[in-house]
């Protein structure tokens, strides 16, 4: 299993501002995933953070709105830029499997609950 | 068509009851299947993987039917602590697809 630490756990922000969420994993992993879970909804993949290359974004998500950093194999950040109330959501960092990945299971951080006023 | 579809419920059952959730997936090439549990305001956590032969873990039984492209989760002897949202997750081409979740409340 992987232990994932996310921060902040929650925040309340003003519209138009930006927030950076950090994700730290206790083992080296090739890919880290960023999900969004809006109230009452299931998880939607925002992007896959790859170490040493650009993140891969899913349809409907763009780098200007959700820039991602992946400086090493244990850490990633997701920034929610120019926030609006529609960005209020839980943002979850996730990795696959244990060290090196590949068991097919996803492990999640505790999530960052964002409220935009 | 959604990759993964689940009945959102809610399911409200008395303690001790048996309850079953189903989930269908659209891509016949899907490779791995899972049930996750998500408690209110918490992150999803793996409940069990679903294998072709079916598998059981205590009160929980998971089944996979590739021909009909559905997976199921059976919970026997429901406990109050089983109250949660159960997410069906399918891995297709190294991408994970989540169902919308089925809400279960076990009533005393």
Tab-separated table of C-alpha atoms in Angstrom:
chain	number	residue	atom	x	y	z
A	1	UNK	CA	0.000	0.000	0.000
A	2	UNK	CA	0.964	3.640	-0.330
A	3	UNK	CA	0.559	6.379	2.243
A	4	UNK	CA	-0.416	9.698	0.692
A	5	UNK	CA	-0.433	13.027	2.475
A	6	UNK	CA	-2.351	15.922	1.027
A	7	UNK	CA	-2.552	19.490	2.156
A	8	UNK	CA	-4.389	21.639	2.762
A	9	UNK	CA	-7.169	19.373	3.945
A	10	UNK	CA	-9.640	22.183	3.430
A	11	UNK	CA	-9.712	25.830	2.462
A	12	UNK	CA	-12.145	28.620	1.804
A	13	UNK	CA	-11.062	30.964	-0.947
A	14	UNK	CA	-12.250	34.085	-2.689
A	15	UNK	CA	-13.157	33.946	-6.345
A	16	UNK	CA	-10.383	34.981	-8.669
A	17	UNK	CA	-7.623	33.661	-6.416
A	18	UNK	CA	-5.557	30.497	-6.865
A	19	UNK	CA	-4.833	27.611	-4.528
A	20	UNK	CA	-2.038	25.049	-4.703
A	21	UNK	CA	-2.632	21.581	-3.293
A	22	UNK	CA	0.330	19.432	-2.357
A	23	UNK	CA	0.562	15.663	-2.474
A	24	UNK	CA	3.361	13.628	-0.894
A	25	UNK	CA	3.689	9.859	-1.303
A	26	UNK	CA	5.770	7.638	0.956
A	27	UNK	CA	7.242	5.704	-1.979
A	28	UNK	CA	8.410	6.447	-5.490
A	29	UNK	CA	5.679	6.129	-8.099
A	30	UNK	CA	5.734	6.706	-11.818
A	31	UNK	CA	2.313	8.298	-12.174
A	32	UNK	CA	0.261	10.362	-9.811
A	33	UNK	CA	-3.356	11.150	-10.551
A	34	UNK	CA	-5.445	14.170	-9.653
A	35	UNK	CA	-9.188	13.694	-9.305
A	36	UNK	CA	-12.059	16.011	-8.585
A	37	UNK	CA	-15.193	14.984	-6.748
A	38	UNK	CA	-17.968	17.536	-6.866
A	39	UNK	CA	-20.755	17.419	-4.270
A	40	UNK	CA	-22.863	14.310	-4.709
A	41	UNK	CA	-20.839	13.150	-7.696
A	42	UNK	CA	-18.294	10.486	-8.350
A	43	UNK	CA	-14.637	11.023	-9.135
A	44	UNK	CA	-13.498	12.664	-12.345
A	45	UNK	CA	-9.890	12.428	-13.463
A	46	UNK	CA	-8.361	15.854	-14.041
A	47	UNK	CA	-4.898	14.814	-15.139
A	48	UNK	CA	-2.045	12.387	-14.741
A	49	UNK	CA	1.169	13.873	-13.387
A	50	UNK	CA	4.252	12.338	-14.961
A	51	UNK	CA	7.715	12.895	-13.568
A	52	UNK	CA	9.974	14.597	-16.079
A	53	UNK	CA	7.277	15.464	-18.589
A	54	UNK	CA	4.109	17.495	-18.987
A	55	UNK	CA	0.999	16.326	-17.221
A	56	UNK	CA	-1.630	14.598	-19.342
A	57	UNK	CA	-4.992	16.325	-19.059
A	58	UNK	CA	-8.400	14.790	-19.576
A	59	UNK	CA	-11.062	16.249	-21.786
A	60	UNK	CA	-12.513	19.369	-20.236
A	61	UNK	CA	-9.449	20.209	-18.158
A	62	UNK	CA	-6.648	22.514	-19.308
A	63	UNK	CA	-3.201	23.352	-18.048
A	64	UNK	CA	-3.913	27.064	-17.658
A	65	UNK	CA	-6.704	26.331	-15.206
A	66	UNK	CA	-5.090	23.374	-13.427
A	67	UNK	CA	-1.303	23.638	-13.684
A	68	UNK	CA	0.491	20.633	-12.246
A	69	UNK	CA	4.039	20.168	-11.072
A	70	UNK	CA	5.853	16.868	-10.600
A	71	UNK	CA	9.405	17.640	-9.510
A	72	UNK	CA	10.221	14.102	-8.336
A	73	UNK	CA	8.768	10.611	-7.937
A	74	UNK	CA	7.170	11.250	-4.542
A	75	UNK	CA	5.626	14.702	-4.853
A	76	UNK	CA	3.155	16.634	-6.979
A	77	UNK	CA	1.137	19.820	-6.782
A	78	UNK	CA	-2.129	20.828	-8.397
A	79	UNK	CA	-3.056	24.490	-8.657
A	80	UNK	CA	-6.646	25.596	-9.131
A	81	UNK	CA	-6.305	28.948	-10.854
A	82	UNK	CA	-8.629	31.937	-11.039
A	83	UNK	CA	-11.185	30.132	-8.931
A	84	UNK	CA	-14.934	30.449	-9.250
A	85	UNK	CA	-17.674	28.919	-7.082
A	86	UNK	CA	-17.978	26.110	-9.647
A	87	UNK	CA	-14.512	24.949	-8.573
A	88	UNK	CA	-15.810	24.130	-5.099
A	89	UNK	CA	-15.061	20.470	-4.810
A	90	UNK	CA	-12.898	17.841	-3.192
A	91	UNK	CA	-9.580	17.376	-4.951
A	92	UNK	CA	-7.933	13.998	-4.489
A	93	UNK	CA	-4.421	12.860	-5.200
A	94	UNK	CA	-4.008	9.202	-6.071
A	95	UNK	CA	-1.374	6.640	-7.001
A	96	UNK	CA	-1.626	3.139	-8.337
A	97	UNK	CA	-0.352	0.181	-6.373
A	98	UNK	CA	2.682	0.191	-4.107
A	99	UNK	CA	6.244	1.153	-4.843
A	100	UNK	CA	6.712	1.236	-8.595
A	101	UNK	CA	2.978	0.878	-9.162
A	102	UNK	CA	1.203	-1.801	-11.125
A	103	UNK	CA	-1.020	-3.680	-8.682
A	104	UNK	CA	-4.085	-2.125	-10.233
A	105	UNK	CA	-5.395	-0.616	-7.006
A	106	UNK	CA	-5.685	3.071	-6.441
A	107	UNK	CA	-4.697	4.669	-3.161
A	108	UNK	CA	-5.983	8.112	-2.319
A	109	UNK	CA	-4.907	11.000	-0.202
A	110	UNK	CA	-7.432	12.302	2.289
A	111	UNK	CA	-8.539	14.966	-0.141
A	112	UNK	CA	-8.564	18.744	-0.140
A	113	UNK	CA	-11.996	20.237	0.321
A	114	UNK	CA	-12.169	23.557	-1.455
A	115	UNK	CA	-14.942	26.097	-1.067
A	116	UNK	CA	-14.907	29.158	-3.306
A	117	UNK	CA	-17.015	32.120	-2.241
B	1	UNK	CA	-22.772	5.981	-22.873
B	2	UNK	CA	-20.949	6.121	-19.542
B	3	UNK	CA	-18.016	3.816	-19.016
B	4	UNK	CA	-19.405	2.623	-15.690
B	5	UNK	CA	-22.997	2.772	-14.491
B	6	UNK	CA	-24.325	2.130	-11.041
B	7	UNK	CA	-27.682	2.418	-9.371
B	8	UNK	CA	-27.171	5.394	-7.042
B	9	UNK	CA	-29.727	4.114	-4.538
B	10	UNK	CA	-30.121	5.009	-1.771
B	11	UNK	CA	-30.462	1.587	-0.265
B	12	UNK	CA	-31.870	1.617	3.252
B	13	UNK	CA	-31.768	-1.820	4.849
B	14	UNK	CA	-32.215	-3.147	8.390
B	15	UNK	CA	-29.327	-4.614	10.313
B	16	UNK	CA	-28.747	-8.222	9.413
B	17	UNK	CA	-30.168	-7.889	5.918
B	18	UNK	CA	-28.449	-8.998	2.749
B	19	UNK	CA	-28.004	-6.339	0.087
B	20	UNK	CA	-26.606	-6.511	-3.437
B	21	UNK	CA	-25.233	-3.800	-5.710
B	22	UNK	CA	-24.690	-4.127	-9.424
B	23	UNK	CA	-22.548	-2.185	-11.794
B	24	UNK	CA	-22.257	-2.377	-15.576
B	25	UNK	CA	-19.331	-1.358	-17.739
B	26	UNK	CA	-19.296	-0.510	-21.414
B	27	UNK	CA	-15.861	-1.574	-22.613
B	28	UNK	CA	-15.400	-5.299	-23.112
B	29	UNK	CA	-11.629	-4.795	-23.042
B	30	UNK	CA	-11.718	-3.679	-19.401
B	31	UNK	CA	-9.105	-5.507	-17.419
B	32	UNK	CA	-9.520	-4.967	-13.707
B	33	UNK	CA	-12.482	-4.384	-11.475
B	34	UNK	CA	-12.806	-3.104	-7.955
B	35	UNK	CA	-15.260	-2.084	-5.293
B	36	UNK	CA	-14.306	0.927	-3.202
B	37	UNK	CA	-15.978	2.222	-0.099
B	38	UNK	CA	-16.290	5.930	0.607
B	39	UNK	CA	-17.447	7.222	3.956
B	40	UNK	CA	-18.961	10.665	4.240
B	41	UNK	CA	-16.298	13.361	3.815
B	42	UNK	CA	-13.556	10.775	3.449
B	43	UNK	CA	-11.479	9.500	0.571
B	44	UNK	CA	-12.376	6.263	-1.240
B	45	UNK	CA	-10.705	3.140	0.078
B	46	UNK	CA	-10.374	-0.219	-1.612
B	47	UNK	CA	-12.913	-2.707	-0.332
B	48	UNK	CA	-12.039	-5.570	-2.631
B	49	UNK	CA	-10.818	-6.435	-6.075
B	50	UNK	CA	-13.146	-8.481	-8.265
B	51	UNK	CA	-11.780	-11.593	-9.902
B	52	UNK	CA	-13.210	-13.621	-12.757
B	53	UNK	CA	-13.855	-16.585	-10.499
B	54	UNK	CA	-15.593	-14.440	-7.915
B	55	UNK	CA	-14.164	-13.792	-4.502
B	56	UNK	CA	-15.297	-13.549	-0.940
B	57	UNK	CA	-13.993	-11.645	2.032
B	58	UNK	CA	-15.966	-12.332	5.158
B	59	UNK	CA	-19.464	-10.968	4.668
B	60	UNK	CA	-18.603	-9.492	1.275
B	61	UNK	CA	-18.789	-11.365	-2.017
B	62	UNK	CA	-17.835	-9.895	-5.380
B	63	UNK	CA	-18.726	-11.382	-8.748
B	64	UNK	CA	-17.706	-10.573	-12.306
B	65	UNK	CA	-19.729	-11.500	-15.373
B	66	UNK	CA	-17.660	-10.677	-18.435
B	67	UNK	CA	-20.271	-11.906	-20.903
B	68	UNK	CA	-22.848	-9.461	-19.572
B	69	UNK	CA	-20.271	-6.866	-18.535
B	70	UNK	CA	-21.356	-6.387	-14.987
B	71	UNK	CA	-19.926	-6.777	-11.538
B	72	UNK	CA	-21.763	-7.212	-8.297
B	73	UNK	CA	-21.169	-6.823	-4.589
B	74	UNK	CA	-23.141	-8.785	-2.032
B	75	UNK	CA	-23.098	-7.824	1.627
B	76	UNK	CA	-24.499	-10.358	4.058
B	77	UNK	CA	-25.562	-9.746	7.643
B	78	UNK	CA	-25.366	-5.960	7.234
B	79	UNK	CA	-23.862	-3.968	10.075
B	80	UNK	CA	-24.466	-0.348	10.978
B	81	UNK	CA	-20.825	0.275	10.128
B	82	UNK	CA	-21.454	-0.820	6.527
B	83	UNK	CA	-23.295	2.472	5.916
B	84	UNK	CA	-21.288	4.230	3.216
B	85	UNK	CA	-21.164	4.859	-0.500
B	86	UNK	CA	-19.872	1.958	-2.578
B	87	UNK	CA	-18.049	2.836	-5.775
B	88	UNK	CA	-17.623	0.499	-8.687
B	89	UNK	CA	-14.266	1.059	-10.408
B	90	UNK	CA	-13.124	-0.365	-13.721
B	91	UNK	CA	-9.615	-0.228	-15.175
B	92	UNK	CA	-9.614	0.025	-18.961
B	93	UNK	CA	-6.400	0.636	-20.840
B	94	UNK	CA	-4.646	1.731	-17.670
B	95	UNK	CA	-7.298	4.327	-16.943
B	96	UNK	CA	-9.643	4.039	-13.999
B	97	UNK	CA	-13.330	4.771	-14.438
B	98	UNK	CA	-15.589	5.360	-11.480
B	99	UNK	CA	-19.271	4.736	-11.093
B	100	UNK	CA	-21.360	7.384	-9.396
B	101	UNK	CA	-21.559	5.252	-6.256
B	102	UNK	CA	-24.367	3.490	-4.464
B	103	UNK	CA	-25.420	4.855	-1.109
B	104	UNK	CA	-26.150	2.327	1.620
B	105	UNK	CA	-27.667	3.084	4.999
B	106	UNK	CA	-28.064	0.237	7.476
B	107	UNK	CA	-30.819	0.974	9.947
B	108	UNK	CA	-30.881	-0.349	13.521
